[in-house]
mmCIF file of C-alpha atoms and ligand atoms in Angstrom:
data_model
loop_
_atom_site.group_PDB
_atom_site.id
_atom_site.type_symbol
_atom_site.label_atom_id
_atom_site.label_comp_id
_atom_site.label_asym_id
_atom_site.label_seq_id
_atom_site.Cartn_x
_atom_site.Cartn_y
_atom_site.Cartn_z
ATOM 1 C CA MET A 184 0.000 0.000 0.000
ATOM 2 C CA PRO A 185 1.225 3.527 -0.689
ATOM 3 C CA LYS A 186 2.350 5.551 2.324
ATOM 4 C CA VAL A 187 0.642 8.740 3.439
ATOM 5 C CA PHE A 188 1.993 11.065 6.094
ATOM 6 C CA ILE A 189 -0.497 13.386 7.853
ATOM 7 C CA THR A 190 1.121 16.363 9.566
ATOM 8 C CA ARG A 191 -1.483 16.696 12.334
ATOM 9 C CA ARG A 192 -4.279 14.596 13.856
ATOM 10 C CA ILE A 193 -7.387 15.196 11.750
ATOM 11 C CA PRO A 194 -10.896 13.884 12.544
ATOM 12 C CA GLU A 195 -11.071 10.091 12.777
ATOM 13 C CA ASN A 196 -13.462 9.643 9.828
ATOM 14 C CA GLY A 197 -10.731 10.752 7.411
ATOM 15 C CA ILE A 198 -8.041 8.608 9.009
ATOM 16 C CA ARG A 199 -10.291 5.522 8.984
ATOM 17 C CA LEU A 200 -11.051 5.991 5.283
ATOM 18 C CA LEU A 201 -7.375 6.460 4.463
ATOM 19 C CA MET A 202 -6.370 3.361 6.438
ATOM 20 C CA GLU A 203 -8.403 1.181 4.060
ATOM 21 C CA HIS A 204 -6.175 2.284 1.174
ATOM 22 C CA PHE A 205 -2.881 3.544 2.598
ATOM 23 C CA GLU A 206 -0.258 2.870 5.173
ATOM 24 C CA VAL A 207 -0.980 5.886 7.391
ATOM 25 C CA GLU A 208 1.356 7.784 9.673
ATOM 26 C CA VAL A 209 0.071 10.728 11.734
ATOM 27 C CA TRP A 210 2.136 13.430 13.488
ATOM 28 C CA GLU A 211 0.538 13.206 16.938
ATOM 29 C CA ASP A 212 2.047 16.277 18.603
ATOM 30 C CA GLU A 213 -0.377 19.211 18.719
ATOM 31 C CA HIS A 214 2.473 21.540 17.743
ATOM 32 C CA GLU A 215 3.530 22.035 14.171
ATOM 33 C CA ILE A 216 5.929 19.387 13.003
ATOM 34 C CA PRO A 217 9.471 20.826 13.055
ATOM 35 C CA ARG A 218 10.694 21.464 9.539
ATOM 36 C CA GLU A 219 13.711 19.151 9.874
ATOM 37 C CA VAL A 220 11.488 16.309 11.138
ATOM 38 C CA LEU A 221 9.084 16.783 8.220
ATOM 39 C CA LEU A 222 12.017 16.741 5.777
ATOM 40 C CA GLU A 223 13.061 13.413 7.316
ATOM 41 C CA LYS A 224 9.540 11.915 7.479
ATOM 42 C CA ILE A 225 8.729 12.535 3.823
ATOM 43 C CA ARG A 226 11.737 10.700 2.381
ATOM 44 C CA ASP A 227 9.704 7.592 1.606
ATOM 45 C CA VAL A 228 6.106 8.821 1.451
ATOM 46 C CA ASP A 229 3.885 8.698 -1.636
ATOM 47 C CA ALA A 230 1.280 11.157 -0.402
ATOM 48 C CA LEU A 231 1.245 14.007 2.081
ATOM 49 C CA VAL A 232 -1.638 15.603 3.995
ATOM 50 C CA THR A 233 -0.625 19.116 5.057
ATOM 51 C CA MET A 234 -1.986 21.962 7.182
ATOM 52 C CA LEU A 235 -2.036 25.629 6.168
ATOM 53 C CA SER A 236 0.741 26.238 8.688
ATOM 54 C CA GLU A 237 3.296 24.185 6.724
ATOM 55 C CA ARG A 238 5.269 25.710 3.893
ATOM 56 C CA ILE A 239 5.351 23.161 1.089
ATOM 57 C CA ASP A 240 7.986 24.123 -1.460
ATOM 58 C CA ALA A 241 10.899 22.935 -3.594
ATOM 59 C CA GLU A 242 12.938 21.962 -0.519
ATOM 60 C CA ILE A 243 10.148 19.615 0.599
ATOM 61 C CA PHE A 244 9.725 18.173 -2.906
ATOM 62 C CA ASP A 245 13.508 17.631 -3.174
ATOM 63 C CA ALA A 246 13.419 15.642 0.062
ATOM 64 C CA ALA A 247 10.495 13.473 -1.114
ATOM 65 C CA PRO A 248 11.471 11.596 -4.288
ATOM 66 C CA ARG A 249 8.354 9.368 -4.152
ATOM 67 C CA LEU A 250 5.849 12.147 -3.422
ATOM 68 C CA LYS A 251 3.045 12.353 -6.013
ATOM 69 C CA ILE A 252 0.228 14.195 -4.274
ATOM 70 C CA VAL A 253 -0.200 16.826 -1.555
ATOM 71 C CA ALA A 254 -3.681 17.147 -0.044
ATOM 72 C CA ASN A 255 -4.007 20.406 1.878
ATOM 73 C CA TYR A 256 -6.377 20.229 4.860
ATOM 74 C CA ALA A 257 -7.691 23.731 4.004
ATOM 75 C CA VAL A 258 -9.331 25.494 1.100
ATOM 76 C CA GLY A 259 -6.626 28.187 0.936
ATOM 77 C CA TYR A 260 -3.342 26.886 -0.460
ATOM 78 C CA ASP A 261 -1.059 29.914 -0.283
ATOM 79 C CA ASN A 262 1.241 27.732 1.870
ATOM 80 C CA ILE A 263 2.017 25.554 -1.155
ATOM 81 C CA ASP A 264 4.243 26.415 -4.107
ATOM 82 C CA VAL A 265 1.710 25.099 -6.611
ATOM 83 C CA GLU A 266 3.743 26.102 -9.666
ATOM 84 C CA GLU A 267 6.720 24.133 -8.413
ATOM 85 C CA ALA A 268 4.479 21.138 -7.635
ATOM 86 C CA THR A 269 2.995 21.235 -11.139
ATOM 87 C CA ARG A 270 6.437 21.450 -12.722
ATOM 88 C CA ARG A 271 7.317 18.234 -10.912
ATOM 89 C CA GLY A 272 4.060 16.492 -11.774
ATOM 90 C CA ILE A 273 2.863 16.586 -8.158
ATOM 91 C CA TYR A 274 -0.901 16.853 -7.640
ATOM 92 C CA VAL A 275 -2.234 19.428 -5.176
ATOM 93 C CA THR A 276 -5.753 19.262 -3.717
ATOM 94 C CA ASN A 277 -7.677 21.454 -1.231
ATOM 95 C CA THR A 278 -10.984 21.319 0.689
ATOM 96 C CA PRO A 279 -13.498 23.742 -0.852
ATOM 97 C CA ASP A 280 -17.285 23.794 -0.219
ATOM 98 C CA VAL A 281 -17.352 21.592 2.898
ATOM 99 C CA LEU A 282 -16.232 24.563 5.034
ATOM 100 C CA THR A 283 -18.017 27.370 3.182
ATOM 101 C CA ASN A 284 -21.041 27.666 5.459
ATOM 102 C CA ALA A 285 -19.066 27.290 8.681
ATOM 103 C CA THR A 286 -16.653 30.020 7.582
ATOM 104 C CA ALA A 287 -19.421 32.356 6.392
ATOM 105 C CA ASP A 288 -21.208 31.819 9.727
ATOM 106 C CA PHE A 289 -17.996 32.778 11.471
ATOM 107 C CA ALA A 290 -17.578 35.948 9.398
ATOM 108 C CA TRP A 291 -21.029 36.865 10.669
ATOM 109 C CA THR A 292 -20.096 35.874 14.213
ATOM 110 C CA LEU A 293 -17.199 38.358 14.094
ATOM 111 C CA LEU A 294 -19.334 40.988 12.382
ATOM 112 C CA LEU A 295 -22.110 40.875 14.970
ATOM 113 C CA ALA A 296 -19.747 40.526 17.922
ATOM 114 C CA THR A 297 -17.753 43.569 16.776
ATOM 115 C CA ALA A 298 -20.784 45.690 15.885
ATOM 116 C CA ARG A 299 -22.523 44.959 19.201
ATOM 117 C CA ARG A 300 -19.360 44.936 21.333
ATOM 118 C CA LEU A 301 -20.128 41.476 22.656
ATOM 119 C CA VAL A 302 -16.636 40.623 23.894
ATOM 120 C CA GLU A 303 -16.254 43.923 25.762
ATOM 121 C CA ALA A 304 -19.719 43.452 27.257
ATOM 122 C CA ASP A 305 -18.938 39.862 28.229
ATOM 123 C CA ARG A 306 -15.790 40.994 30.045
ATOM 124 C CA PHE A 307 -17.761 43.709 31.831
ATOM 125 C CA THR A 308 -20.480 41.297 32.941
ATOM 126 C CA ARG A 309 -18.283 38.326 33.825
ATOM 127 C CA SER A 310 -15.714 40.315 35.813
ATOM 128 C CA GLY A 311 -18.337 41.595 38.244
ATOM 129 C CA GLU A 312 -17.866 45.147 36.952
ATOM 130 C CA TRP A 313 -21.567 45.428 36.085
ATOM 131 C CA LYS A 314 -22.614 44.479 39.605
ATOM 132 C CA ARG A 315 -19.939 46.750 41.142
ATOM 133 C CA ARG A 316 -21.048 49.689 39.002
ATOM 134 C CA GLY A 317 -24.575 49.105 40.292
ATOM 135 C CA VAL A 318 -26.365 50.383 37.154
ATOM 136 C CA ALA A 319 -28.946 47.849 35.983
ATOM 137 C CA TRP A 320 -29.749 49.400 32.628
ATOM 138 C CA HIS A 321 -28.770 52.643 31.026
ATOM 139 C CA PRO A 322 -29.906 54.118 27.688
ATOM 140 C CA LEU A 323 -26.319 54.932 26.732
ATOM 141 C CA MET A 324 -24.575 51.793 27.947
ATOM 142 C CA PHE A 325 -22.544 49.758 25.402
ATOM 143 C CA LEU A 326 -23.989 51.416 22.344
ATOM 144 C CA GLY A 327 -22.941 49.644 19.186
ATOM 145 C CA HIS A 328 -23.624 49.815 15.465
ATOM 146 C CA ASP A 329 -26.843 48.978 13.650
ATOM 147 C CA VAL A 330 -26.550 46.003 11.314
ATOM 148 C CA TYR A 331 -30.005 45.484 9.835
ATOM 149 C CA GLY A 332 -30.540 47.440 6.632
ATOM 150 C CA LYS A 333 -26.921 48.617 6.366
ATOM 151 C CA THR A 334 -24.500 48.195 3.452
ATOM 152 C CA MET A 335 -22.269 45.140 3.253
ATOM 153 C CA GLY A 336 -19.165 45.169 1.026
ATOM 154 C CA ILE A 337 -17.651 41.809 0.206
ATOM 155 C CA VAL A 338 -14.144 41.602 -1.235
ATOM 156 C CA GLY A 339 -13.652 38.244 -2.988
ATOM 157 C CA PHE A 340 -16.984 36.954 -4.211
ATOM 158 C CA GLY A 341 -16.265 33.239 -4.410
ATOM 159 C CA ARG A 342 -17.790 30.425 -2.384
ATOM 160 C CA ILE A 343 -17.406 32.043 1.051
ATOM 161 C CA GLY A 344 -18.019 35.623 -0.114
ATOM 162 C CA GLN A 345 -21.307 34.581 -1.708
ATOM 163 C CA ALA A 346 -22.322 32.601 1.385
ATOM 164 C CA VAL A 347 -21.690 35.724 3.489
ATOM 165 C CA ALA A 348 -23.916 37.670 1.056
ATOM 166 C CA ARG A 349 -26.739 35.098 1.332
ATOM 167 C CA ARG A 350 -26.820 35.685 5.076
ATOM 168 C CA ALA A 351 -26.755 39.476 4.542
ATOM 169 C CA LYS A 352 -30.058 39.210 2.684
ATOM 170 C CA GLY A 353 -31.701 38.078 5.916
ATOM 171 C CA PHE A 354 -30.391 41.264 7.522
ATOM 172 C CA GLY A 355 -32.037 43.419 4.854
ATOM 173 C CA MET A 356 -28.674 44.682 3.636
ATOM 174 C CA ARG A 357 -27.578 46.349 0.451
ATOM 175 C CA ILE A 358 -24.832 44.085 -0.900
ATOM 176 C CA LEU A 359 -21.761 45.373 -2.766
ATOM 177 C CA TYR A 360 -18.975 43.154 -3.981
ATOM 178 C CA ASN A 361 -15.591 43.333 -5.598
ATOM 179 C CA SER A 362 -13.953 40.308 -7.150
ATOM 180 C CA ARG A 363 -11.675 39.301 -9.982
ATOM 181 C CA THR A 364 -14.575 37.895 -11.988
ATOM 182 C CA ARG A 365 -18.051 39.432 -12.243
ATOM 183 C CA ARG A 366 -20.919 37.098 -11.347
ATOM 184 C CA PRO A 367 -24.028 38.332 -13.213
ATOM 185 C CA GLY A 368 -26.095 35.293 -12.167
ATOM 186 C CA VAL A 369 -25.374 35.751 -8.473
ATOM 187 C CA GLU A 370 -25.721 39.539 -8.797
ATOM 188 C CA LYS A 371 -29.278 38.970 -9.919
ATOM 189 C CA GLU A 372 -30.084 36.231 -7.433
ATOM 190 C CA LEU A 373 -28.828 38.197 -4.412
ATOM 191 C CA GLY A 374 -29.317 41.710 -5.709
ATOM 192 C CA ALA A 375 -25.575 42.306 -5.293
ATOM 193 C CA GLU A 376 -23.841 45.204 -7.067
ATOM 194 C CA PHE A 377 -20.318 44.987 -8.449
ATOM 195 C CA LYS A 378 -18.118 47.902 -7.331
ATOM 196 C CA PRO A 379 -14.500 48.860 -7.889
ATOM 197 C CA LEU A 380 -12.643 48.330 -4.600
ATOM 198 C CA ASP A 381 -12.391 52.052 -3.735
ATOM 199 C CA GLY A 382 -16.128 52.603 -4.201
ATOM 200 C CA LEU A 383 -16.960 49.512 -2.170
ATOM 201 C CA LEU A 384 -14.744 50.663 0.692
ATOM 202 C CA SER A 385 -16.176 54.165 0.818
ATOM 203 C CA GLU A 386 -19.820 53.069 0.693
ATOM 204 C CA SER A 387 -19.865 50.047 3.005
ATOM 205 C CA ASP A 388 -20.753 49.903 6.694
ATOM 206 C CA PHE A 389 -19.242 46.430 6.929
ATOM 207 C CA VAL A 390 -16.378 45.163 4.780
ATOM 208 C CA VAL A 391 -15.744 41.420 4.738
ATOM 209 C CA LEU A 392 -12.537 40.088 3.192
ATOM 210 C CA ALA A 393 -12.898 36.693 1.506
ATOM 211 C CA VAL A 394 -10.100 36.653 -1.091
ATOM 212 C CA PRO A 395 -7.304 34.101 -1.271
ATOM 213 C CA LEU A 396 -3.788 35.332 -0.413
ATOM 214 C CA THR A 397 -1.905 35.893 -3.672
ATOM 215 C CA LYS A 398 0.704 38.342 -4.966
ATOM 216 C CA GLU A 399 -2.213 40.595 -5.968
ATOM 217 C CA THR A 400 -4.065 40.480 -2.633
ATOM 218 C CA TYR A 401 -1.004 40.902 -0.373
ATOM 219 C CA HIS A 402 -1.670 44.072 1.711
ATOM 220 C CA MET A 403 -4.571 44.977 -0.573
ATOM 221 C CA ILE A 404 -6.051 46.740 2.487
ATOM 222 C CA GLY A 405 -3.484 49.307 3.652
ATOM 223 C CA GLU A 406 -3.450 52.922 4.811
ATOM 224 C CA ARG A 407 -4.983 54.332 1.626
ATOM 225 C CA GLU A 408 -7.823 51.797 1.626
ATOM 226 C CA LEU A 409 -8.566 52.128 5.356
ATOM 227 C CA LYS A 410 -8.758 55.900 4.939
ATOM 228 C CA LEU A 411 -11.390 55.412 2.237
ATOM 229 C CA MET A 412 -13.640 53.549 4.678
ATOM 230 C CA LYS A 413 -16.275 55.305 6.793
ATOM 231 C CA PRO A 414 -15.273 56.198 10.361
ATOM 232 C CA THR A 415 -18.310 54.159 11.435
ATOM 233 C CA ALA A 416 -17.361 51.099 9.367
ATOM 234 C CA ILE A 417 -16.236 47.690 10.591
ATOM 235 C CA LEU A 418 -13.693 45.461 8.837
ATOM 236 C CA VAL A 419 -13.957 41.676 9.091
ATOM 237 C CA ASN A 420 -11.032 39.536 7.923
ATOM 238 C CA ILE A 421 -11.583 35.803 7.586
ATOM 239 C CA ALA A 422 -9.326 35.528 4.496
ATOM 240 C CA ARG A 423 -5.626 35.619 5.339
ATOM 241 C CA GLY A 424 -3.775 38.009 7.644
ATOM 242 C CA LYS A 425 -1.391 39.224 4.955
ATOM 243 C CA VAL A 426 -4.297 40.653 2.938
ATOM 244 C CA VAL A 427 -4.286 43.519 5.487
ATOM 245 C CA ASP A 428 -1.348 45.738 6.471
ATOM 246 C CA THR A 429 -1.520 45.266 10.247
ATOM 247 C CA GLU A 430 0.397 48.419 11.173
ATOM 248 C CA ALA A 431 -1.988 50.522 9.077
ATOM 249 C CA LEU A 432 -4.949 48.733 10.670
ATOM 250 C CA VAL A 433 -3.694 49.475 14.176
ATOM 251 C CA ARG A 434 -3.477 53.180 13.328
ATOM 252 C CA ALA A 435 -6.911 53.086 11.703
ATOM 253 C CA LEU A 436 -8.413 51.573 14.857
ATOM 254 C CA LYS A 437 -6.578 53.895 17.261
ATOM 255 C CA GLU A 438 -7.130 57.090 15.300
ATOM 256 C CA GLY A 439 -10.732 56.353 14.355
ATOM 257 C CA TRP A 440 -10.398 56.045 10.576
ATOM 258 C CA ILE A 441 -12.706 53.044 11.062
ATOM 259 C CA ALA A 442 -14.853 51.961 14.022
ATOM 260 C CA GLY A 443 -13.734 48.400 14.596
ATOM 261 C CA ALA A 444 -12.410 45.124 13.261
ATOM 262 C CA GLY A 445 -13.196 41.441 13.648
ATOM 263 C CA LEU A 446 -10.160 39.326 12.882
ATOM 264 C CA ASP A 447 -9.692 35.579 12.515
ATOM 265 C CA VAL A 448 -6.362 35.676 10.661
ATOM 266 C CA TYR A 449 -3.005 37.424 11.167
ATOM 267 C CA GLU A 450 0.180 38.160 9.264
ATOM 268 C CA GLU A 451 2.015 35.516 11.300
ATOM 269 C CA GLU A 452 0.332 32.684 13.215
ATOM 270 C CA PRO A 453 0.266 32.113 16.118
ATOM 271 C CA TYR A 454 0.217 35.868 16.748
ATOM 272 C CA TYR A 455 0.452 38.403 19.507
ATOM 273 C CA HIS A 456 0.451 42.147 18.942
ATOM 274 C CA GLU A 457 0.438 44.147 22.143
ATOM 275 C CA GLU A 458 -0.997 47.340 20.691
ATOM 276 C CA LEU A 459 -3.649 45.703 18.506
ATOM 277 C CA PHE A 460 -4.693 43.228 21.181
ATOM 278 C CA SER A 461 -5.118 45.947 23.795
ATOM 279 C CA LEU A 462 -7.800 47.767 21.788
ATOM 280 C CA ASP A 463 -11.458 47.450 22.807
ATOM 281 C CA ASN A 464 -12.795 47.915 19.279
ATOM 282 C CA VAL A 465 -11.423 44.624 17.947
ATOM 283 C CA VAL A 466 -12.750 41.101 18.314
ATOM 284 C CA LEU A 467 -10.044 38.489 17.893
ATOM 285 C CA ALA A 468 -10.157 34.787 17.093
ATOM 286 C CA PRO A 469 -7.263 32.353 16.579
ATOM 287 C CA HIS A 470 -7.991 31.280 12.984
ATOM 288 C CA ILE A 471 -11.083 29.180 13.711
ATOM 289 C CA GLY A 472 -13.283 30.091 10.735
ATOM 290 C CA SER A 473 -13.866 26.485 9.708
ATOM 291 C CA ALA A 474 -13.721 25.061 13.227
ATOM 292 C CA THR A 475 -17.018 23.206 13.483
ATOM 293 C CA HIS A 476 -17.346 19.446 13.916
ATOM 294 C CA GLY A 477 -19.212 19.212 10.614
ATOM 295 C CA ALA A 478 -16.782 21.271 8.544
ATOM 296 C CA ARG A 479 -13.677 19.605 9.956
ATOM 297 C CA GLU A 480 -15.132 16.135 9.363
ATOM 298 C CA GLY A 481 -16.127 17.176 5.854
ATOM 299 C CA MET A 482 -12.555 18.356 5.240
ATOM 300 C CA ALA A 483 -11.142 15.069 6.560
ATOM 301 C CA GLU A 484 -13.399 13.058 4.275
ATOM 302 C CA LEU A 485 -12.563 15.223 1.262
ATOM 303 C CA VAL A 486 -8.820 14.893 1.867
ATOM 304 C CA ALA A 487 -9.286 11.104 1.953
ATOM 305 C CA ARG A 488 -11.501 11.061 -1.153
ATOM 306 C CA ASN A 489 -8.889 13.052 -3.079
ATOM 307 C CA LEU A 490 -6.109 10.624 -2.175
ATOM 308 C CA ILE A 491 -8.223 7.534 -2.819
ATOM 309 C CA ALA A 492 -9.360 8.828 -6.222
ATOM 310 C CA PHE A 493 -5.738 9.522 -7.149
ATOM 311 C CA LYS A 494 -4.754 6.003 -6.056
ATOM 312 C CA ASN A 495 -7.511 4.589 -8.286
ATOM 313 C CA GLY A 496 -6.139 6.484 -11.273
ATOM 314 C CA GLU A 497 -8.962 9.039 -11.192
ATOM 315 C CA VAL A 498 -8.742 12.818 -11.215
ATOM 316 C CA PRO A 499 -9.036 13.946 -7.552
ATOM 317 C CA PRO A 500 -12.410 15.690 -7.022
ATOM 318 C CA THR A 501 -10.892 18.978 -5.786
ATOM 319 C CA LEU A 502 -7.650 19.174 -7.725
ATOM 320 C CA VAL A 503 -6.056 22.633 -7.557
ATOM 321 C CA ASN A 504 -3.489 22.345 -10.365
ATOM 322 C CA ARG A 505 -5.385 20.928 -13.350
ATOM 323 C CA GLU A 506 -2.343 21.624 -15.568
ATOM 324 C CA VAL A 507 -0.649 18.684 -13.864
ATOM 325 C CA LEU A 508 -2.960 16.311 -15.756
ATOM 326 C CA SER A 509 -0.921 16.844 -18.918
ATOM 327 C CA ILE A 510 2.311 16.070 -17.062
ATOM 328 C CA ARG A 511 1.461 12.914 -15.138
ATOM 329 C CA LYS A 512 -1.550 10.607 -15.017
ATOM 330 C CA PRO A 513 -3.157 10.104 -11.594
ATOM 331 C CA GLY A 514 -1.935 7.018 -9.729
ATOM 332 C CA PHE A 515 1.067 5.855 -7.712
ATOM 333 C CA GLU A 516 2.623 3.738 -10.509
HETATM 334 P P1 NAP B 75 -12.919 31.030 -3.781
HETATM 335 O O1 NAP B 75 -14.259 30.378 -4.020
HETATM 336 O O2 NAP B 75 -11.808 30.746 -4.685
HETATM 337 O O3 NAP B 75 -13.184 32.610 -3.668
HETATM 338 C C1 NAP B 75 -12.188 33.568 -3.707
HETATM 339 C C2 NAP B 75 -12.681 34.738 -4.523
HETATM 340 O O4 NAP B 75 -11.705 35.794 -4.476
HETATM 341 C C3 NAP B 75 -12.888 34.391 -5.999
HETATM 342 O O5 NAP B 75 -14.131 34.851 -6.400
HETATM 343 C C4 NAP B 75 -11.737 35.122 -6.679
HETATM 344 O O6 NAP B 75 -12.030 35.514 -7.998
HETATM 345 C C5 NAP B 75 -11.554 36.320 -5.794
HETATM 346 N N1 NAP B 75 -10.258 36.957 -5.987
HETATM 347 C C6 NAP B 75 -9.053 36.370 -6.200
HETATM 348 N N2 NAP B 75 -8.093 37.294 -6.358
HETATM 349 C C7 NAP B 75 -8.714 38.484 -6.240
HETATM 350 C C8 NAP B 75 -8.261 39.823 -6.320
HETATM 351 N N3 NAP B 75 -6.980 40.108 -6.559
HETATM 352 N N4 NAP B 75 -9.175 40.821 -6.164
HETATM 353 C C9 NAP B 75 -10.473 40.549 -5.945
HETATM 354 N N5 NAP B 75 -10.955 39.284 -5.853
HETATM 355 C C10 NAP B 75 -10.087 38.272 -6.008
HETATM 356 O O7 NAP B 75 -12.409 30.651 -2.327
HETATM 357 P P2 NAP B 75 -13.267 30.453 -0.989
HETATM 358 O O8 NAP B 75 -13.563 29.017 -0.809
HETATM 359 O O9 NAP B 75 -14.372 31.424 -0.952
HETATM 360 O O10 NAP B 75 -12.139 30.842 0.091
HETATM 361 C C11 NAP B 75 -11.555 32.130 0.073
HETATM 362 C C12 NAP B 75 -10.382 32.229 1.014
HETATM 363 O O11 NAP B 75 -10.833 32.270 2.357
HETATM 364 C C13 NAP B 75 -9.417 31.039 0.999
HETATM 365 O O12 NAP B 75 -8.465 31.150 -0.033
HETATM 366 C C14 NAP B 75 -8.774 31.114 2.376
HETATM 367 O O13 NAP B 75 -7.593 31.879 2.318
HETATM 368 C C15 NAP B 75 -9.803 31.831 3.219
HETATM 369 N N6 NAP B 75 -10.418 30.949 4.233
HETATM 370 C C16 NAP B 75 -10.237 31.228 5.547
HETATM 371 C C17 NAP B 75 -10.837 30.437 6.517
HETATM 372 C C18 NAP B 75 -10.653 30.727 7.971
HETATM 373 O O14 NAP B 75 -10.585 29.798 8.754
HETATM 374 N N7 NAP B 75 -10.586 31.966 8.375
HETATM 375 C C19 NAP B 75 -11.618 29.322 6.139
HETATM 376 C C20 NAP B 75 -11.764 29.068 4.786
HETATM 377 C C21 NAP B 75 -11.171 29.895 3.841
HETATM 378 P P3 NAP B 75 -12.212 34.416 -9.191
HETATM 379 O O15 NAP B 75 -13.623 33.964 -9.076
HETATM 380 O O16 NAP B 75 -11.915 35.152 -10.433
HETATM 381 O O17 NAP B 75 -11.217 33.317 -8.906
HETATM 382 C C1 GLV B 76 -8.628 27.947 6.312
HETATM 383 O O1 GLV B 76 -8.146 29.020 6.585
HETATM 384 C C2 GLV B 76 -8.694 27.416 4.998
HETATM 385 O O2 GLV B 76 -8.118 28.014 4.064
HETATM 386 O O3 GLV B 76 -9.311 26.353 4.854
HETATM 387 C C1 GLV B 77 -35.097 45.975 26.655
HETATM 388 O O1 GLV B 77 -34.843 45.002 27.322
HETATM 389 C C2 GLV B 77 -36.431 46.374 26.296
HETATM 390 O O2 GLV B 77 -37.397 45.746 26.752
HETATM 391 O O3 GLV B 77 -36.521 47.343 25.514
#
């Protein structure tokens, strides 16, 4: 049986499926596998299951002469040098769709929590401060931002961006979007309007980032863009940390160029930023957009289905680099 190495424990359903078709080894430590250990482990593996926290590049491929397929346990694959993989005839797969709803729900979780200051209010209540203050209810206590009927701007109108928009309809919102490709069908279905990025930023009350990290989207939200936003606007980033220039964001939040931010992703992970993390107008999560039982099990199953299809000589269902098909046929032979 071909050998697969999995760089972290994933839900059991995926491992069980893989064990029917592969010799499976799992990195059991909860910490990231040290680079030098990974380079050692992959010397005789045929397939690799990776996390978004591992950089998969030429050095890895050089160390893995048998490697034919890398299945990323994530939909984003900016951690993988896909061009280099394709050049070497190595298949790359990801986990789209199965995490779309969970991640869109989480964008909304951050949006609502930031708009209504839930984390600040939780701290106030839980710490006993409310009781100590002795004010039961006050018309001006913890005022936040209205959500219903406001304008939502979505940057990156793919699977997750569109799912965020579907939810916005229930909140009676005007929906603006910017994306690489226009989507006339979805525009009609959701009543969404395409806008150049600058127009979207200046008109939206809530801006949700749902683009992949690429050369083009690196720091696409910086000082200039944040200054275009309304001082009452809230930025939600569930894409990748490097899409936003953090230092510009900190100034925007401190100096009131925007009202708040809900963040799930950071320029480096794990992350700590004393100034940013001391602000009350941010809600912070440790990259848990897809962290539901259902989504994570769906991802585990999809990773397994990709590897099993490849083993059977079939095109993996969520192949990222289709160009590889003209270089090598699927299969471990
Ligand atoms: P997707 O369906 O590929 O959607 C991405 C959208 O962004 C596409 O519509 C794409 O346009 C557009 N886009 C790409 N480059 C752009 C640019 N330079 N300017 C404007 N739009 C651009 O991917 P998805 O499944 O929605 O996932 C999106 C990203 O979310 C992932 O890549 C990942 O980084 C992130 N994510 C984060 C979490 C989390 O835990 N926080 C969970 C899941 C995903 P085209 O249609 O032309 O390609
Ligand atoms: C998570 O961030 C993913 O890309 O799946
Ligand atoms: C608030 O609790 C209200 O009844 O308006």
